[in-house]
Amino acid sequence: MSYLVNGKEHGAEPRPGQCLRTFLRDLGCFGVKKGCDAGDCGACTVHLDGRPVHSCLVPAFRAEGLEVTTVEGLGSPDHLHPVQQAFLDAQGFQCGFCTAGLIMTTAALDQGQRRDLPAALKGNLCRCTGYRAIADAIEGVKHIERVEPGQACGRNLPAPAGPFVVTGRARYTMDVASVGDLAGLTHMKILRSPHPSARILSIDTRAALALPGVVAVLTHEDAPDRYFSTARHEMYTDDPDDTLVLDRTLRHIGQRVAAVVAESEAVAEAGCRLIAVEYQLLPAVYDPEQAMAPGAPVVHDKPLSSRIADPQANIVAELHGHIGDVEAGFAEADAIHEGTYRIQRVQHAHLETHGAIGWLDGDGRLNMRTSTQVPFLTRDALCTLYDLPKDKVRVFAERVGGGFGGKQEMITEDIVALAVFKSGRPVKLEYTRTEQFSASTSRHPMTISVKVGATREGRLTAIAMRLLSNTGAYGNHGPGVMYHGSGECIALYRCPNKKVDSFAVYTNEMPSGAFRGYGLSQSNFAVESALDELARQIGMDPIAFRRLNVVVPGDAMTSADEGPHDVEYGSYGLDQCLDRVEAALADGGPSDLSDDWLVGRGVAAGMIDTIPPRGHRAESRVTLLSDGSYELKTGTAEFGNGTTTVHCQIVASLLGTTLQHVRIKQSDTDHISHDTGAFGSTGTVVAGSATREAAEDLAGAILDFAASLAGVRRSDCALGEGIVVAKGRPIALSQLAASAREAGVKLSGQGRSGGTPRSVAFNVQAFEVAIHRRYGEIRILRSIHAADAGTVMNPMQCRGQVEGGVAQAIGAALYEDLMIDGEGRISNPTFRGYHIPAFADIPRTEVYFADTYDRIGPLGAKSMSESPYNPVAAALGNAIRDAIGVRLYATPFKADRLYKLVAKNAQDAGRPAVRAYEPAE
């Protein structure tokens, strides 16, 4: 058989049943991505005789005799295809994992299809961008600016990896050939528990081991008897030690039972089917309220030394606190609202699934190439788990295909390391989309009861909240999410009386974990919905109500604890955010809709601490290279958060150069000694602070050496593009580097940041919606977002973060729902059954930035990766309430729920809808 791929003949023959996607990747076409293996996401799109197809659905043999074009063959790095250039000019990507597929689809569109992008792009999903940047690329909009040397910060500068992303040359975790250290690469598959609660009585692996091609079979007898947490934090004590690599006790459907390592994935899967396991079924509990009740099945019977608050009550962590006297506060109130809000389980749905490749190098050192947000913390965990010194483990991440908190975990690396040690061979583990949905982590489902009271003038008198978080079978991130969810949503408001009671509870469902917003999206929905209802009761405009009650500089930021903390007002832009959203709403109005549509508006606010508590450390190093360019080494990972671009902008600004002269190496434990990781929106504010310090340190070293070389004072020297000017005399940086090398001087700068003190960022979201009276259909007429990000380092990129966060949150508010049946099983573990927003689902969000300068962040910047997500569900719920006159107390706001509520409200003629944006009588 012969195949023509990107203009070259290949004599390779596909394996029986092999799809075109894996065949092309075997040929080295790594721009063809795996996102679903079901034709749902479009990441694997290629052209067959010019026609776009999802290559995961095409049997490889059907491509014989056809011309196959992948993104690598669409254009060359020196001669980009017009669509590749358009995506580069508009920066129509963030993590970039979906970009090759989108480019291939777009390149095949005719003019008629380009006029109907919602239909034309229905087969391509993007989790990061919110689709506006993609539309701009297709429509020929250019966002990239040209700037003078030293003027990089605050400008729309391109991502350094952009040319690699649009041509398919950017390398993600699985984009590697089986050569060099990876010669003899084996593949791992996991046998998973079919039961929500069981104990392994016996496990027979003989038939699997006898299967030709099987290299090893791993069970609990092979694994270390050491408990740990998959969650990764700077302080490991933040999380409970309740997890084993392989456990005899199984606590959720999908938990690891055994692992098979084989010469191919097919053989490994067949080996899993041959393992015979005898289970003892145990009682299970799925409801966190029931799990805390006396007599409920105990999920983890462990000592308190495991840092589980109350194992016998299934409580992994709890928080009880108050300020003032809430009962007295409610007695003073003229209006009180009390309600219970329920927030569902949702999946991160990053298009690159979890995966890792591990091997031992010639020195016997464990190498782990993995899709992670936390390479250094993962290295430290592996060292502890397997009793290894740090210099015997290297963990690194290439470009990561999305994270959203889901990769702040050690999900795959622990068992890959075990397989490497047991087999002596390189081992690859890549999750399927079904495994991603059922065997990784999700957002914590929560039930939150809120009671709020205010005077008739609108002053808050009391806030009480009870938060119940379902952490699932394991406590990874359970305590932290509970604490965070109990914090800023209430600390945002001035109120003399506050009380919080919160619980994170074990159940026999899949584990919950870190998710964008880290608990605040759930509690924000409850608190902001309750405050909106309270404002309605007293007839007060919701924006005016918030403006009256939000904290201002000088106010204590407290939820239920007046104890000391390191959070400060590095800057304050919430007033500007409220003003800009209010002005934007005043400028617009309903579109031309028939009387069948009910129109409403809603708003919600949010505050977030810009760095996690209890330490977040980063180090950076900037070095002058022999050619006069700069090399930046930093630990933070790039997964669509844009930190690579911002770090290069910081270096370029402080060293008087351009991005083209800054080379970055990142997310590799070999480069620097430590970086806590890219989570909690710290890539800019913590790691960026370390990079700023390193660049300033190097600038000083260069000026000192140039002054000594020229025999002038340092104050007589100035850095420029490629030169140092010493009292009017230009010295080329390449010459300076050579002179320093001859003198034995290394021109390098070091920077460190400890993540304290911490600042706060603010966000305000507003929606205008229309609800169909008869069908419950919801249309978002306008989406408006104002953000206080301090100095916006890259407006184009930061706007994309806001749009992406809003888009993801719209999906969670309207239809995303990771459903678990009555026996603990995920019932919709594919994109086909789990609806993430497509192009047609997302409105363009109007984004406004407050004009502030943060004294804590680098060059005035604050974080803005996760916070835009938080106020979206509440703002949308408040808009729906305004339209139909009925409050929705649970997400998602699906059309069938809206239909029933609208119909019920229409029958109740004696209770007209209360409109928040109409003057009170």
GROMACS .gro file of N, CA and C in nm, residues 347-399:
model
  159
  347GLN      N    1  -1.695   1.894   3.436
  347GLN     CA    2  -1.561   1.846   3.403
  347GLN      C    3  -1.479   1.957   3.340
  348HIS      N    4  -1.348   1.950   3.360
  348HIS     CA    5  -1.259   2.050   3.302
  348HIS      C    6  -1.264   2.046   3.149
  349ALA      N    7  -1.271   1.926   3.092
  349ALA     CA    8  -1.285   1.907   2.948
  349ALA      C    9  -1.174   1.974   2.867
  350HIS      N   10  -1.053   1.983   2.923
  350HIS     CA   11  -0.939   2.026   2.842
  350HIS      C   12  -0.921   1.925   2.731
  351LEU      N   13  -0.890   1.972   2.610
  351LEU     CA   14  -0.888   1.882   2.495
  351LEU      C   15  -0.774   1.782   2.500
  352GLU      N   16  -0.663   1.818   2.561
  352GLU     CA   17  -0.556   1.720   2.584
  352GLU      C   18  -0.587   1.645   2.713
  353THR      N   19  -0.609   1.516   2.703
  353THR     CA   20  -0.640   1.437   2.822
  353THR      C   21  -0.514   1.421   2.908
  354HIS      N   22  -0.531   1.369   3.028
  354HIS     CA   23  -0.418   1.342   3.114
  354HIS      C   24  -0.329   1.235   3.051
  355GLY      N   25  -0.200   1.249   3.073
  355GLY     CA   26  -0.109   1.147   3.022
  355GLY      C   27   0.034   1.176   3.062
  356ALA      N   28   0.117   1.073   3.058
  356ALA     CA   29   0.258   1.088   3.092
  356ALA      C   30   0.339   0.979   3.022
  357ILE      N   31   0.465   1.012   2.998
  357ILE     CA   32   0.560   0.915   2.943
  357ILE      C   33   0.680   0.914   3.038
  358GLY      N   34   0.717   0.797   3.088
  358GLY     CA   35   0.828   0.787   3.179
  358GLY      C   36   0.935   0.692   3.128
  359TRP      N   37   1.060   0.720   3.165
  359TRP     CA   38   1.171   0.632   3.128
  359TRP      C   39   1.290   0.656   3.219
  360LEU      N   40   1.382   0.561   3.219
  360LEU     CA   41   1.508   0.574   3.289
  360LEU      C   42   1.616   0.607   3.188
  361ASP      N   43   1.696   0.711   3.216
  361ASP     CA   44   1.803   0.746   3.123
  361ASP      C   45   1.928   0.664   3.153
  362GLY      N   46   2.037   0.695   3.085
  362GLY     CA   47   2.160   0.618   3.101
  362GLY      C   48   2.218   0.621   3.240
  363ASP      N   49   2.183   0.724   3.317
  363ASP     CA   50   2.231   0.735   3.455
  363ASP      C   51   2.134   0.675   3.555
  364GLY      N   52   2.029   0.610   3.504
  364GLY     CA   53   1.931   0.551   3.594
  364GLY      C   54   1.836   0.649   3.655
  365ARG      N   55   1.830   0.770   3.599
  365ARG     CA   56   1.742   0.873   3.653
  365ARG      C   57   1.604   0.862   3.590
  366LEU      N   58   1.501   0.875   3.673
  366LEU     CA   59   1.364   0.872   3.624
  366LEU      C   60   1.332   1.002   3.555
  367ASN      N   61   1.287   0.994   3.429
  367ASN     CA   62   1.241   1.110   3.353
  367ASN      C   63   1.091   1.096   3.331
  368MET      N   64   1.018   1.206   3.353
  368MET     CA   65   0.873   1.204   3.338
  368MET      C   66   0.831   1.322   3.252
  369ARG      N   67   0.784   1.291   3.132
  369ARG     CA   68   0.729   1.392   3.040
  369ARG      C   69   0.578   1.386   3.057
  370THR      N   70   0.517   1.496   3.105
  370THR     CA   71   0.380   1.484   3.148
  370THR      C   72   0.301   1.612   3.123
  371SER      N   73   0.172   1.596   3.113
  371SER     CA   74   0.081   1.710   3.096
  371SER      C   75   0.041   1.758   3.235
  372THR      N   76   0.114   1.857   3.287
  372THR     CA   77   0.095   1.899   3.425
  372THR      C   78   0.107   2.050   3.439
  373GLN      N   79   0.042   2.103   3.540
  373GLN     CA   80   0.060   2.243   3.579
  373GLN      C   81   0.165   2.256   3.689
  374VAL      N   82   0.211   2.143   3.742
  374VAL     CA   83   0.296   2.146   3.863
  374VAL      C   84   0.413   2.048   3.851
  375PRO      N   85   0.506   2.069   3.760
  375PRO     CA   86   0.615   1.971   3.744
  375PRO      C   87   0.702   1.956   3.868
  376PHE      N   88   0.731   2.064   3.938
  376PHE     CA   89   0.821   2.056   4.054
  376PHE      C   90   0.754   1.985   4.171
  377LEU      N   91   0.627   2.016   4.196
  377LEU     CA   92   0.557   1.947   4.305
  377LEU      C   93   0.535   1.800   4.272
  378THR      N   94   0.518   1.768   4.145
  378THR     CA   95   0.506   1.628   4.105
  378THR      C   96   0.638   1.556   4.125
  379ARG      N   97   0.748   1.620   4.090
  379ARG     CA   98   0.880   1.561   4.117
  379ARG      C   99   0.895   1.531   4.266
  380ASP      N  100   0.863   1.627   4.350
  380ASP     CA  101   0.880   1.609   4.493
  380ASP      C  102   0.793   1.495   4.545
  381ALA      N  103   0.671   1.483   4.491
  381ALA     CA  104   0.581   1.375   4.533
  381ALA      C  105   0.636   1.239   4.491
  382LEU      N  106   0.689   1.228   4.371
  382LEU     CA  107   0.748   1.102   4.325
  382LEU      C  108   0.870   1.065   4.409
  383CYS      N  109   0.950   1.165   4.445
  383CYS     CA  110   1.067   1.138   4.529
  383CYS      C  111   1.025   1.082   4.664
  384THR      N  112   0.921   1.140   4.723
  384THR     CA  113   0.872   1.092   4.852
  384THR      C  114   0.812   0.953   4.840
  385LEU      N  115   0.734   0.932   4.736
  385LEU     CA  116   0.662   0.806   4.718
  385LEU      C  117   0.758   0.690   4.695
  386TYR      N  118   0.865   0.714   4.621
  386TYR     CA  119   0.957   0.605   4.584
  386TYR      C  120   1.095   0.619   4.648
  387ASP      N  121   1.106   0.703   4.752
  387ASP     CA  122   1.231   0.718   4.828
  387ASP      C  123   1.349   0.750   4.737
  388LEU      N  124   1.334   0.856   4.657
  388LEU     CA  125   1.438   0.896   4.564
  388LEU      C  126   1.488   1.036   4.597
  389PRO      N  127   1.617   1.063   4.580
  389PRO     CA  128   1.665   1.201   4.593
  389PRO      C  129   1.620   1.283   4.474
  390LYS      N  130   1.611   1.415   4.493
  390LYS     CA  131   1.558   1.500   4.386
  390LYS      C  132   1.642   1.496   4.260
  391ASP      N  133   1.773   1.472   4.272
  391ASP     CA  134   1.855   1.470   4.151
  391ASP      C  135   1.839   1.341   4.072
  392LYS      N  136   1.756   1.249   4.123
  392LYS     CA  137   1.730   1.125   4.051
  392LYS      C  138   1.595   1.125   3.980
  393VAL      N  139   1.528   1.240   3.982
  393VAL     CA  140   1.397   1.252   3.914
  393VAL      C  141   1.392   1.383   3.838
  394ARG      N  142   1.356   1.374   3.712
  394ARG     CA  143   1.331   1.492   3.630
  394ARG      C  144   1.186   1.486   3.582
  395VAL      N  145   1.112   1.593   3.606
  395VAL     CA  146   0.975   1.604   3.556
  395VAL      C  147   0.966   1.729   3.471
  396PHE      N  148   0.909   1.717   3.352
  396PHE     CA  149   0.897   1.835   3.267
  396PHE      C  150   0.769   1.828   3.184
  397ALA      N  151   0.724   1.944   3.147
  397ALA     CA  152   0.605   1.956   3.063
  397ALA      C  153   0.643   2.028   2.935
  398GLU      N  154   0.602   1.974   2.823
  398GLU     CA  155   0.605   2.050   2.698
  398GLU      C  156   0.483   2.142   2.699
  399ARG      N  157   0.440   2.188   2.586
  399ARG     CA  158   0.318   2.270   2.585
  399ARG      C  159   0.201   2.183   2.632
   0.00000   0.00000   0.00000
